[in-house]
Amino acid sequence: MQFDSFTARECPDPRTTAPHILPLYATSSYVFDDINEGIEIFKNIESGHVYSRYANPTVDAVAQKIADLETWGLDWKATPVMTSSGMSAIATLLLGVLKTGDKVLSQANLYGGTTELLKAVFGQIGIETVFIDLKDLKAVESAMKADPSIRMLYCETPANPTLACVDIEALAQLAHQNGALCAIDNTFATPYLQQPFALGVDFVVHSTTKYLNGHGNSTAGIVLGKDHDVMRKQVWKAMKLVGTNCSPFEAWLTHNGLKTFSLRMERHCSNALKIAQFLEAHPAVERVNYPGLASHPDHALASRQMKNGYGAMLSFELKGGYEAGIQAMNRFKMCTLAPTLGDVDTLVLHPASSSHIAVPREVRLQNGITDGLIRLSVGIENPDDLIADLAQAIA
Ligand SMILES: *Cc1c(COP(=O)(O)O)cnc(C)c1O
């Protein structure tokens, strides 16, 4: 045997040795049986894999699974394109469907990276974003009517870190009435809690890095779309040409995580509700932001558009302000200080001293990010242990 002739042809027959676990296709390209097969695949006459930047069987399997989750119970299935991260999913979607001169309408309290992407990268290539309060549907309508170049309404709900919600169905309707597309970042809620396609949106994006994977060991993202042609001819094309493809290993880790997705979400949500109730009754706590509490301003809206629970992201404000926030952060024993979310273990973040340290205090306060605000990504640990840790940290 030649030293350089190792190909899949040397693998045992996959039909007789079908693996139980999704195989990890660590290959950059694929072998054609003969030249005709190659021609037919290249011409798109026959389906088949060519090159892993275009498509990879491991990545495809995970993408299809997430599409099943996002359109579960609907009479159609979303077309997915998996990407290297949540950020590249958002960028790939916008590059695929917008052109210079088009505008995006969005909210101020987006994921920080998204705000920066819209301003710094897309702003620079002439795709500007108008930021308004998307809760104000009248303002949304007049903004869209006043500017026909707004081609996309991009939203996030519940949003970081006050868990403010926007009305997905109403926004999708307003977008469509005004000739725009509607996209949503469903990372916080996940399809277990919120199915934006059922409420009329055109695109859903995710950072699968968070709850869909759930174990904090991979970075990936996905764009899902209702219109198959737009997804293939525009979004998939942008992914393939810019090279925002997902690595098969990251997809494989995500697949592993998805096996316990519903179990994790159930526990995430019940833990979060218990913790929110504990914190709300605590004398050191000024306010708790959790859409599952009746005291949250968007509780009714969240109850209408979310199902199975209210998620596991929450934030709370300590009466002692900045100092109290810093002190609590240094006292946590079980909760981990980490600037991510959606993992099986509980993560804490003090935005004023970390993620929002560069944001001027007035701007921060305008967005509800007060000095003593602590954000929790509630994990799936024993809830009594978590409450004990919180109790000693904020005592
Ligand atoms: C983390 C996150 C992103 C970015 O995802 P990456 O996988 O880190 O690129 C986008 N949106 C939301 C809501 C997120 O939490």
mmCIF file of C-alpha atoms and ligand atoms in Angstrom:
data_model
loop_
_atom_site.group_PDB
_atom_site.id
_atom_site.type_symbol
_atom_site.label_atom_id
_atom_site.label_comp_id
_atom_site.label_asym_id
_atom_site.label_seq_id
_atom_site.Cartn_x
_atom_site.Cartn_y
_atom_site.Cartn_z
ATOM 1 C CA MET A 1 0.000 0.000 0.000
ATOM 2 C CA GLN A 2 1.176 3.447 -0.888
ATOM 3 C CA PHE A 3 2.026 5.733 1.970
ATOM 4 C CA ASP A 4 -0.233 8.530 0.672
ATOM 5 C CA SER A 5 -3.306 6.520 -0.321
ATOM 6 C CA PHE A 6 -5.360 6.463 2.871
ATOM 7 C CA THR A 7 -8.961 7.348 2.020
ATOM 8 C CA ALA A 8 -12.399 6.403 3.293
ATOM 9 C CA ARG A 9 -12.316 3.554 0.779
ATOM 10 C CA GLU A 10 -10.186 1.715 3.291
ATOM 11 C CA CYS A 11 -12.862 2.023 5.995
ATOM 12 C CA PRO A 12 -14.887 -1.069 6.829
ATOM 13 C CA ASP A 13 -18.304 -1.129 5.139
ATOM 14 C CA PRO A 14 -20.358 1.423 7.114
ATOM 15 C CA ARG A 15 -23.543 -0.617 6.579
ATOM 16 C CA THR A 16 -22.220 -3.553 8.531
ATOM 17 C CA THR A 17 -20.538 -1.513 11.230
ATOM 18 C CA ALA A 18 -23.093 1.242 11.778
ATOM 19 C CA PRO A 19 -21.856 3.320 14.717
ATOM 20 C CA HIS A 20 -24.180 3.999 17.622
ATOM 21 C CA ILE A 21 -22.834 7.535 18.083
ATOM 22 C CA LEU A 22 -22.793 10.200 15.377
ATOM 23 C CA PRO A 23 -19.428 9.807 13.613
ATOM 24 C CA LEU A 24 -17.066 12.747 13.617
ATOM 25 C CA TYR A 25 -16.159 13.358 9.975
ATOM 26 C CA ALA A 26 -12.767 14.959 10.376
ATOM 27 C CA THR A 27 -12.189 15.376 6.673
ATOM 28 C CA SER A 28 -11.756 18.416 4.497
ATOM 29 C CA SER A 29 -12.965 16.776 1.306
ATOM 30 C CA TYR A 30 -14.793 13.749 -0.076
ATOM 31 C CA VAL A 31 -13.970 11.075 -2.599
ATOM 32 C CA PHE A 32 -15.879 10.604 -5.857
ATOM 33 C CA ASP A 33 -16.384 7.077 -7.177
ATOM 34 C CA ASP A 34 -15.680 8.276 -10.697
ATOM 35 C CA ILE A 35 -15.476 11.456 -12.707
ATOM 36 C CA ASN A 36 -19.188 11.377 -13.604
ATOM 37 C CA GLU A 37 -20.237 11.329 -9.986
ATOM 38 C CA GLY A 38 -17.964 14.302 -9.374
ATOM 39 C CA ILE A 39 -19.490 16.214 -12.278
ATOM 40 C CA GLU A 40 -23.055 15.523 -11.112
ATOM 41 C CA ILE A 41 -22.290 16.615 -7.558
ATOM 42 C CA PHE A 42 -20.517 19.774 -8.718
ATOM 43 C CA LYS A 43 -23.455 20.569 -11.007
ATOM 44 C CA ASN A 44 -25.840 20.018 -8.072
ATOM 45 C CA ILE A 45 -27.637 17.322 -10.074
ATOM 46 C CA GLU A 46 -26.787 14.756 -7.458
ATOM 47 C CA SER A 47 -26.491 15.498 -3.772
ATOM 48 C CA GLY A 48 -23.207 14.689 -2.155
ATOM 49 C CA HIS A 49 -20.355 16.162 -0.246
ATOM 50 C CA VAL A 50 -17.524 17.981 -1.939
ATOM 51 C CA TYR A 51 -15.557 19.986 0.570
ATOM 52 C CA SER A 52 -16.151 20.553 4.313
ATOM 53 C CA ARG A 53 -16.343 24.330 4.037
ATOM 54 C CA TYR A 54 -19.492 23.728 1.951
ATOM 55 C CA ALA A 55 -20.972 20.939 4.065
ATOM 56 C CA ASN A 56 -19.896 18.155 6.393
ATOM 57 C CA PRO A 57 -22.014 15.132 7.421
ATOM 58 C CA THR A 58 -21.424 15.643 11.166
ATOM 59 C CA VAL A 59 -22.323 19.334 10.962
ATOM 60 C CA ASP A 60 -25.352 18.593 8.746
ATOM 61 C CA ALA A 61 -26.729 16.058 11.238
ATOM 62 C CA VAL A 62 -26.572 18.565 14.097
ATOM 63 C CA ALA A 63 -28.000 21.388 11.976
ATOM 64 C CA GLN A 64 -30.969 19.214 11.018
ATOM 65 C CA LYS A 65 -31.569 18.299 14.643
ATOM 66 C CA ILE A 66 -31.701 21.960 15.672
ATOM 67 C CA ALA A 67 -34.016 22.694 12.710
ATOM 68 C CA ASP A 68 -36.295 19.913 14.006
ATOM 69 C CA LEU A 69 -36.310 21.554 17.434
ATOM 70 C CA GLU A 70 -37.045 25.058 16.120
ATOM 71 C CA THR A 71 -39.921 23.959 13.894
ATOM 72 C CA TRP A 72 -41.198 21.105 16.068
ATOM 73 C CA GLY A 73 -44.987 20.719 15.702
ATOM 74 C CA LEU A 74 -45.173 23.071 12.685
ATOM 75 C CA ASP A 75 -46.145 21.761 9.261
ATOM 76 C CA TRP A 76 -42.855 22.829 7.655
ATOM 77 C CA LYS A 77 -39.204 22.544 8.553
ATOM 78 C CA ALA A 78 -36.675 25.358 8.763
ATOM 79 C CA THR A 79 -33.539 25.233 6.622
ATOM 80 C CA PRO A 80 -30.425 25.420 8.809
ATOM 81 C CA VAL A 81 -26.902 26.662 8.187
ATOM 82 C CA MET A 82 -24.512 25.955 11.011
ATOM 83 C CA THR A 83 -21.629 28.364 11.603
ATOM 84 C CA SER A 84 -18.442 28.739 13.612
ATOM 85 C CA SER A 85 -20.024 30.866 16.374
ATOM 86 C CA GLY A 86 -23.111 32.803 17.339
ATOM 87 C CA MET A 87 -21.468 35.969 16.066
ATOM 88 C CA SER A 88 -20.673 34.423 12.686
ATOM 89 C CA ALA A 89 -24.267 33.170 12.453
ATOM 90 C CA ILE A 90 -25.529 36.757 12.813
ATOM 91 C CA ALA A 91 -22.904 38.136 10.416
ATOM 92 C CA THR A 92 -23.572 35.395 7.835
ATOM 93 C CA LEU A 93 -27.311 36.034 7.947
ATOM 94 C CA LEU A 94 -26.890 39.788 7.442
ATOM 95 C CA LEU A 95 -24.268 39.361 4.704
ATOM 96 C CA GLY A 96 -26.526 36.893 2.951
ATOM 97 C CA VAL A 97 -29.748 38.883 2.926
ATOM 98 C CA LEU A 98 -28.780 42.578 3.124
ATOM 99 C CA LYS A 99 -26.879 44.887 0.800
ATOM 100 C CA THR A 100 -25.267 48.302 1.147
ATOM 101 C CA GLY A 101 -27.957 50.931 1.691
ATOM 102 C CA ASP A 102 -30.290 48.555 3.527
ATOM 103 C CA LYS A 103 -30.919 49.290 7.192
ATOM 104 C CA VAL A 104 -31.594 47.193 10.259
ATOM 105 C CA LEU A 105 -34.045 48.186 12.990
ATOM 106 C CA SER A 106 -33.085 46.878 16.403
ATOM 107 C CA GLN A 107 -33.016 47.415 20.163
ATOM 108 C CA ALA A 108 -30.356 48.983 22.430
ATOM 109 C CA ASN A 109 -30.133 46.036 24.837
ATOM 110 C CA LEU A 110 -28.821 43.435 22.381
ATOM 111 C CA TYR A 111 -26.013 41.024 23.230
ATOM 112 C CA GLY A 112 -22.958 43.318 23.448
ATOM 113 C CA GLY A 113 -21.108 41.635 20.575
ATOM 114 C CA THR A 114 -24.111 42.048 18.296
ATOM 115 C CA THR A 115 -24.393 45.782 19.000
ATOM 116 C CA GLU A 116 -20.708 46.197 18.184
ATOM 117 C CA LEU A 117 -20.965 44.050 15.050
ATOM 118 C CA LEU A 118 -23.873 46.120 13.776
ATOM 119 C CA LYS A 119 -22.197 49.425 14.545
ATOM 120 C CA ALA A 120 -18.547 48.781 13.756
ATOM 121 C CA VAL A 121 -18.596 46.179 10.994
ATOM 122 C CA PHE A 122 -21.918 46.564 9.184
ATOM 123 C CA GLY A 123 -21.991 50.327 9.722
ATOM 124 C CA GLN A 124 -18.692 50.484 7.875
ATOM 125 C CA ILE A 125 -20.045 48.746 4.771
ATOM 126 C CA GLY A 126 -23.111 50.963 4.593
ATOM 127 C CA ILE A 127 -25.609 48.746 6.376
ATOM 128 C CA GLU A 128 -26.719 50.956 9.232
ATOM 129 C CA THR A 129 -28.762 50.053 12.278
ATOM 130 C CA VAL A 130 -31.449 52.239 13.800
ATOM 131 C CA PHE A 131 -31.695 51.454 17.520
ATOM 132 C CA ILE A 132 -35.055 52.103 19.179
ATOM 133 C CA ASP A 133 -37.125 50.610 21.985
ATOM 134 C CA LEU A 134 -38.781 47.628 20.291
ATOM 135 C CA LYS A 135 -41.334 47.455 23.114
ATOM 136 C CA ASP A 136 -42.833 50.638 21.748
ATOM 137 C CA LEU A 137 -44.756 49.189 18.801
ATOM 138 C CA LYS A 138 -45.998 52.635 17.724
ATOM 139 C CA ALA A 139 -42.396 53.842 17.489
ATOM 140 C CA VAL A 140 -41.463 50.703 15.528
ATOM 141 C CA GLU A 141 -44.259 51.341 13.067
ATOM 142 C CA SER A 142 -43.382 54.985 12.520
ATOM 143 C CA ALA A 143 -39.658 54.207 12.215
ATOM 144 C CA MET A 144 -40.401 51.643 9.509
ATOM 145 C CA LYS A 145 -42.889 53.857 7.690
ATOM 146 C CA ALA A 146 -40.461 56.786 7.772
ATOM 147 C CA ASP A 147 -37.590 54.784 6.304
ATOM 148 C CA PRO A 148 -38.305 52.209 3.598
ATOM 149 C CA SER A 149 -34.638 51.238 3.516
ATOM 150 C CA ILE A 150 -35.194 49.357 6.795
ATOM 151 C CA ARG A 151 -35.092 45.835 5.419
ATOM 152 C CA MET A 152 -34.687 43.868 8.608
ATOM 153 C CA LEU A 153 -36.095 43.977 12.102
ATOM 154 C CA TYR A 154 -33.654 42.205 14.407
ATOM 155 C CA CYS A 155 -34.652 41.398 17.988
ATOM 156 C CA GLU A 156 -33.664 39.474 21.102
ATOM 157 C CA THR A 157 -36.025 38.337 23.866
ATOM 158 C CA PRO A 158 -35.589 37.916 26.793
ATOM 159 C CA ALA A 159 -32.639 40.302 26.609
ATOM 160 C CA ASN A 160 -29.526 40.711 28.701
ATOM 161 C CA PRO A 161 -29.275 41.495 31.604
ATOM 162 C CA THR A 162 -32.695 42.735 32.791
ATOM 163 C CA LEU A 163 -34.554 39.993 30.881
ATOM 164 C CA ALA A 164 -36.717 42.581 29.153
ATOM 165 C CA CYS A 165 -39.020 40.995 26.564
ATOM 166 C CA VAL A 166 -40.392 42.179 23.234
ATOM 167 C CA ASP A 167 -43.524 40.962 21.455
ATOM 168 C CA ILE A 168 -42.249 38.619 18.724
ATOM 169 C CA GLU A 169 -45.569 38.143 16.941
ATOM 170 C CA ALA A 170 -46.346 41.870 16.801
ATOM 171 C CA LEU A 171 -42.824 42.730 15.606
ATOM 172 C CA ALA A 172 -42.851 40.067 12.871
ATOM 173 C CA GLN A 173 -46.203 41.398 11.687
ATOM 174 C CA LEU A 174 -45.010 45.007 11.636
ATOM 175 C CA ALA A 175 -41.865 43.985 9.755
ATOM 176 C CA HIS A 176 -43.867 42.151 7.097
ATOM 177 C CA GLN A 177 -46.434 44.952 6.719
ATOM 178 C CA ASN A 178 -43.545 47.275 5.956
ATOM 179 C CA GLY A 179 -41.669 45.065 3.510
ATOM 180 C CA ALA A 180 -38.958 43.969 5.950
ATOM 181 C CA LEU A 181 -37.714 40.621 7.205
ATOM 182 C CA CYS A 182 -37.785 39.683 10.865
ATOM 183 C CA ALA A 183 -34.921 37.875 12.600
ATOM 184 C CA ILE A 184 -34.526 36.902 16.232
ATOM 185 C CA ASP A 185 -31.659 35.734 18.398
ATOM 186 C CA ASN A 186 -33.258 32.862 20.353
ATOM 187 C CA THR A 187 -30.127 31.963 22.358
ATOM 188 C CA PHE A 188 -31.508 32.852 25.811
ATOM 189 C CA ALA A 189 -34.875 31.148 25.432
ATOM 190 C CA THR A 190 -33.968 28.187 23.169
ATOM 191 C CA PRO A 191 -36.653 26.288 21.224
ATOM 192 C CA TYR A 192 -37.568 24.459 24.438
ATOM 193 C CA LEU A 193 -39.097 27.691 25.743
ATOM 194 C CA GLN A 194 -39.850 29.794 22.696
ATOM 195 C CA GLN A 195 -40.571 28.950 19.072
ATOM 196 C CA PRO A 196 -40.280 32.205 17.128
ATOM 197 C CA PHE A 197 -41.135 30.575 13.783
ATOM 198 C CA ALA A 198 -44.591 29.769 15.157
ATOM 199 C CA LEU A 199 -44.930 33.490 15.907
ATOM 200 C CA GLY A 200 -44.078 34.536 12.352
ATOM 201 C CA VAL A 201 -40.366 35.386 12.183
ATOM 202 C CA ASP A 202 -38.341 34.650 9.034
ATOM 203 C CA PHE A 203 -35.004 33.804 10.652
ATOM 204 C CA VAL A 204 -33.777 32.459 13.972
ATOM 205 C CA VAL A 205 -30.129 32.643 15.029
ATOM 206 C CA HIS A 206 -28.421 30.950 17.948
ATOM 207 C CA SER A 207 -25.167 30.876 19.737
ATOM 208 C CA THR A 208 -25.227 27.094 20.230
ATOM 209 C CA THR A 209 -22.236 27.739 22.495
ATOM 210 C CA LYS A 210 -24.804 28.351 25.242
ATOM 211 C CA TYR A 211 -27.830 26.161 26.111
ATOM 212 C CA LEU A 212 -27.972 23.991 22.990
ATOM 213 C CA ASN A 213 -24.529 22.609 23.776
ATOM 214 C CA GLY A 214 -24.873 23.330 27.480
ATOM 215 C CA HIS A 215 -21.470 22.142 28.628
ATOM 216 C CA GLY A 216 -19.275 25.110 27.833
ATOM 217 C CA ASN A 217 -16.934 23.076 25.652
ATOM 218 C CA SER A 218 -17.695 24.293 22.140
ATOM 219 C CA THR A 219 -18.216 27.502 20.198
ATOM 220 C CA ALA A 220 -20.703 27.366 17.333
ATOM 221 C CA GLY A 221 -23.803 28.998 15.936
ATOM 222 C CA ILE A 222 -26.673 28.451 13.559
ATOM 223 C CA VAL A 223 -28.939 30.407 11.231
ATOM 224 C CA LEU A 224 -32.363 28.915 10.520
ATOM 225 C CA GLY A 225 -34.715 30.249 7.879
ATOM 226 C CA LYS A 226 -38.227 29.719 6.652
ATOM 227 C CA ASP A 227 -37.496 30.332 2.967
ATOM 228 C CA HIS A 228 -35.422 27.402 1.715
ATOM 229 C CA ASP A 229 -34.299 29.260 -1.428
ATOM 230 C CA VAL A 230 -33.104 32.300 0.505
ATOM 231 C CA MET A 231 -31.258 30.024 2.910
ATOM 232 C CA ARG A 232 -29.524 28.057 0.141
ATOM 233 C CA LYS A 233 -28.910 30.809 -2.418
ATOM 234 C CA GLN A 234 -28.042 33.608 -0.026
ATOM 235 C CA VAL A 235 -27.232 32.491 3.519
ATOM 236 C CA TRP A 236 -25.526 29.171 2.773
ATOM 237 C CA LYS A 237 -23.688 30.870 -0.102
ATOM 238 C CA ALA A 238 -22.411 33.604 2.233
ATOM 239 C CA MET A 239 -21.332 30.965 4.773
ATOM 240 C CA LYS A 240 -19.495 28.955 2.127
ATOM 241 C CA LEU A 241 -17.756 31.955 0.553
ATOM 242 C CA VAL A 242 -16.830 33.829 3.713
ATOM 243 C CA GLY A 243 -15.873 30.566 5.365
ATOM 244 C CA THR A 244 -17.955 30.896 8.520
ATOM 245 C CA ASN A 245 -18.498 27.128 8.508
ATOM 246 C CA CYS A 246 -18.785 25.174 11.729
ATOM 247 C CA SER A 247 -16.002 22.778 12.652
ATOM 248 C CA PRO A 248 -17.196 19.151 12.732
ATOM 249 C CA PHE A 249 -15.721 18.680 16.197
ATOM 250 C CA GLU A 250 -17.647 21.661 17.598
ATOM 251 C CA ALA A 251 -20.800 20.286 15.955
ATOM 252 C CA TRP A 252 -20.115 16.843 17.396
ATOM 253 C CA LEU A 253 -19.779 18.279 20.916
ATOM 254 C CA THR A 254 -23.029 20.178 20.382
ATOM 255 C CA HIS A 255 -24.699 16.925 19.341
ATOM 256 C CA ASN A 256 -23.561 15.298 22.565
ATOM 257 C CA GLY A 257 -24.948 18.215 24.554
ATOM 258 C CA LEU A 258 -28.295 18.100 22.744
ATOM 259 C CA LYS A 259 -28.973 14.602 24.051
ATOM 260 C CA THR A 260 -29.825 16.037 27.461
ATOM 261 C CA PHE A 261 -31.292 19.307 26.176
ATOM 262 C CA SER A 262 -34.855 18.942 27.482
ATOM 263 C CA LEU A 263 -33.733 17.444 30.809
ATOM 264 C CA ARG A 264 -31.284 20.282 31.331
ATOM 265 C CA MET A 265 -33.791 22.973 30.384
ATOM 266 C CA GLU A 266 -36.402 21.584 32.747
ATOM 267 C CA ARG A 267 -33.954 21.665 35.644
ATOM 268 C CA HIS A 268 -32.445 25.026 34.606
ATOM 269 C CA CYS A 269 -35.930 26.566 34.704
ATOM 270 C CA SER A 270 -37.087 25.057 37.992
ATOM 271 C CA ASN A 271 -33.801 26.003 39.689
ATOM 272 C CA ALA A 272 -34.019 29.554 38.343
ATOM 273 C CA LEU A 273 -37.563 30.042 39.603
ATOM 274 C CA LYS A 274 -36.623 28.800 43.093
ATOM 275 C CA ILE A 275 -33.605 31.096 43.190
ATOM 276 C CA ALA A 276 -35.580 34.080 41.906
ATOM 277 C CA GLN A 277 -38.168 33.552 44.652
ATOM 278 C CA PHE A 278 -35.447 33.199 47.284
ATOM 279 C CA LEU A 279 -33.722 36.397 46.154
ATOM 280 C CA GLU A 280 -36.959 38.359 45.920
ATOM 281 C CA ALA A 281 -37.627 37.647 49.587
ATOM 282 C CA HIS A 282 -34.058 38.509 50.708
ATOM 283 C CA PRO A 283 -33.544 41.774 52.656
ATOM 284 C CA ALA A 284 -30.215 42.603 50.923
ATOM 285 C CA VAL A 285 -31.851 42.473 47.495
ATOM 286 C CA GLU A 286 -33.481 45.544 45.994
ATOM 287 C CA ARG A 287 -34.970 43.942 42.886
ATOM 288 C CA VAL A 288 -34.935 40.660 40.959
ATOM 289 C CA ASN A 289 -35.248 40.553 37.168
ATOM 290 C CA TYR A 290 -36.753 37.225 36.150
ATOM 291 C CA PRO A 291 -39.624 36.961 33.653
ATOM 292 C CA GLY A 292 -41.102 34.092 35.652
ATOM 293 C CA LEU A 293 -41.840 36.382 38.610
ATOM 294 C CA ALA A 294 -45.159 38.229 38.684
ATOM 295 C CA SER A 295 -43.164 41.347 39.622
ATOM 296 C CA HIS A 296 -41.293 41.398 36.279
ATOM 297 C CA PRO A 297 -42.711 44.093 33.979
ATOM 298 C CA ASP A 298 -42.864 41.616 31.069
ATOM 299 C CA HIS A 299 -44.269 38.646 32.989
ATOM 300 C CA ALA A 300 -47.558 38.651 31.041
ATOM 301 C CA LEU A 301 -45.835 38.893 27.650
ATOM 302 C CA ALA A 302 -43.325 36.181 28.588
ATOM 303 C CA SER A 303 -46.176 33.935 29.732
ATOM 304 C CA ARG A 304 -47.867 34.445 26.380
ATOM 305 C CA GLN A 305 -44.913 33.751 24.088
ATOM 306 C CA MET A 306 -42.824 31.337 26.174
ATOM 307 C CA LYS A 307 -43.817 27.827 27.145
ATOM 308 C CA ASN A 308 -42.507 25.222 29.594
ATOM 309 C CA GLY A 309 -40.849 27.888 31.757
ATOM 310 C CA TYR A 310 -39.066 31.218 31.755
ATOM 311 C CA GLY A 311 -35.435 30.259 31.242
ATOM 312 C CA ALA A 312 -32.484 30.292 33.599
ATOM 313 C CA MET A 313 -31.053 33.760 33.129
ATOM 314 C CA LEU A 314 -31.792 36.232 35.885
ATOM 315 C CA SER A 315 -30.269 39.270 37.482
ATOM 316 C CA PHE A 316 -30.659 40.930 40.835
ATOM 317 C CA GLU A 317 -29.715 44.224 42.347
ATOM 318 C CA LEU A 318 -28.000 44.409 45.709
ATOM 319 C CA LYS A 319 -29.005 47.301 47.968
ATOM 320 C CA GLY A 320 -25.347 47.926 48.797
ATOM 321 C CA GLY A 321 -24.485 49.010 45.217
ATOM 322 C CA TYR A 322 -21.083 48.555 43.557
ATOM 323 C CA GLU A 323 -19.194 47.579 46.756
ATOM 324 C CA ALA A 324 -21.803 44.980 47.694
ATOM 325 C CA GLY A 325 -21.616 43.585 44.161
ATOM 326 C CA ILE A 326 -17.832 43.224 44.316
ATOM 327 C CA GLN A 327 -17.975 41.694 47.794
ATOM 328 C CA ALA A 328 -20.559 39.105 46.788
ATOM 329 C CA MET A 329 -18.558 38.169 43.708
ATOM 330 C CA ASN A 330 -15.542 37.420 45.895
ATOM 331 C CA ARG A 331 -17.545 35.253 48.277
ATOM 332 C CA PHE A 332 -19.157 32.760 45.909
ATOM 333 C CA LYS A 333 -17.946 29.226 46.579
ATOM 334 C CA MET A 334 -20.064 27.147 44.254
ATOM 335 C CA CYS A 335 -21.107 29.604 41.556
ATOM 336 C CA THR A 336 -18.326 30.282 39.047
ATOM 337 C CA LEU A 337 -17.274 33.743 37.932
ATOM 338 C CA ALA A 338 -17.348 33.454 34.151
ATOM 339 C CA PRO A 339 -18.572 35.722 31.380
ATOM 340 C CA THR A 340 -20.636 33.140 29.521
ATOM 341 C CA LEU A 341 -24.023 31.535 30.064
ATOM 342 C CA GLY A 342 -26.104 28.449 29.441
ATOM 343 C CA ASP A 343 -23.761 25.917 31.013
ATOM 344 C CA VAL A 344 -24.766 23.114 33.375
ATOM 345 C CA ASP A 345 -22.968 24.880 36.230
ATOM 346 C CA THR A 346 -24.113 28.191 37.683
ATOM 347 C CA LEU A 347 -22.215 31.230 36.429
ATOM 348 C CA VAL A 348 -22.184 34.697 37.959
ATOM 349 C CA LEU A 349 -21.260 38.031 36.419
ATOM 350 C CA HIS A 350 -21.116 41.551 37.853
ATOM 351 C CA PRO A 351 -21.656 43.626 34.671
ATOM 352 C CA ALA A 352 -20.532 46.967 36.196
ATOM 353 C CA SER A 353 -17.045 45.593 36.922
ATOM 354 C CA SER A 354 -16.730 43.277 33.899
ATOM 355 C CA SER A 355 -18.795 43.135 30.695
ATOM 356 C CA HIS A 356 -19.900 46.790 30.993
ATOM 357 C CA ILE A 357 -16.756 48.267 32.562
ATOM 358 C CA ALA A 358 -16.100 50.389 29.436
ATOM 359 C CA VAL A 359 -19.699 51.662 29.193
ATOM 360 C CA PRO A 360 -20.214 55.152 30.706
ATOM 361 C CA ARG A 361 -22.145 54.905 33.990
ATOM 362 C CA GLU A 362 -25.129 57.008 32.759
ATOM 363 C CA VAL A 363 -25.537 54.831 29.654
ATOM 364 C CA ARG A 364 -25.237 51.700 31.772
ATOM 365 C CA LEU A 365 -27.893 52.946 34.204
ATOM 366 C CA GLN A 366 -30.220 53.886 31.336
ATOM 367 C CA ASN A 367 -30.169 50.243 30.292
ATOM 368 C CA GLY A 368 -30.968 49.007 33.787
ATOM 369 C CA ILE A 369 -27.417 47.869 34.526
ATOM 370 C CA THR A 370 -27.053 49.301 37.995
ATOM 371 C CA ASP A 371 -23.888 49.278 40.163
ATOM 372 C CA GLY A 372 -25.021 46.383 42.337
ATOM 373 C CA LEU A 373 -26.524 44.267 39.572
ATOM 374 C CA ILE A 374 -25.431 40.623 39.474
ATOM 375 C CA ARG A 375 -26.317 38.334 36.592
ATOM 376 C CA LEU A 376 -26.824 34.646 37.163
ATOM 377 C CA SER A 377 -26.864 31.899 34.577
ATOM 378 C CA VAL A 378 -28.508 29.278 36.760
ATOM 379 C CA GLY A 379 -27.161 25.763 36.311
ATOM 380 C CA ILE A 380 -28.624 22.345 37.005
ATOM 381 C CA GLU A 381 -27.020 21.708 40.402
ATOM 382 C CA ASN A 382 -28.997 20.899 43.532
ATOM 383 C CA PRO A 383 -31.085 24.053 44.063
ATOM 384 C CA ASP A 384 -30.630 23.983 47.856
ATOM 385 C CA ASP A 385 -26.852 24.053 47.451
ATOM 386 C CA LEU A 386 -27.116 27.009 45.091
ATOM 387 C CA ILE A 387 -29.408 28.911 47.444
ATOM 388 C CA ALA A 388 -27.010 28.239 50.335
ATOM 389 C CA ASP A 389 -24.114 29.624 48.267
ATOM 390 C CA LEU A 390 -26.086 32.721 47.290
ATOM 391 C CA ALA A 391 -27.242 33.248 50.879
ATOM 392 C CA GLN A 392 -23.689 33.269 52.242
ATOM 393 C CA ALA A 393 -22.392 35.432 49.375
ATOM 394 C CA ILE A 394 -24.924 38.235 49.817
ATOM 395 C CA ALA A 395 -25.330 37.973 53.615
HETATM 396 C C1 LIG B 1 -23.092 34.418 23.339
HETATM 397 C C2 LIG B 1 -24.136 35.088 22.561
HETATM 398 C C3 LIG B 1 -23.923 35.459 21.224
HETATM 399 C C4 LIG B 1 -22.586 35.238 20.530
HETATM 400 O O1 LIG B 1 -22.314 33.902 20.399
HETATM 401 P P1 LIG B 1 -20.819 33.285 20.288
HETATM 402 O O2 LIG B 1 -21.065 31.837 20.148
HETATM 403 O O3 LIG B 1 -20.082 33.690 21.507
HETATM 404 O O4 LIG B 1 -20.224 33.899 19.063
HETATM 405 C C5 LIG B 1 -24.961 36.064 20.538
HETATM 406 N N1 LIG B 1 -26.148 36.302 21.138
HETATM 407 C C6 LIG B 1 -26.386 35.973 22.416
HETATM 408 C C7 LIG B 1 -27.714 36.251 23.004
HETATM 409 C C8 LIG B 1 -25.407 35.352 23.169
HETATM 410 O O5 LIG B 1 -25.637 35.038 24.446
#
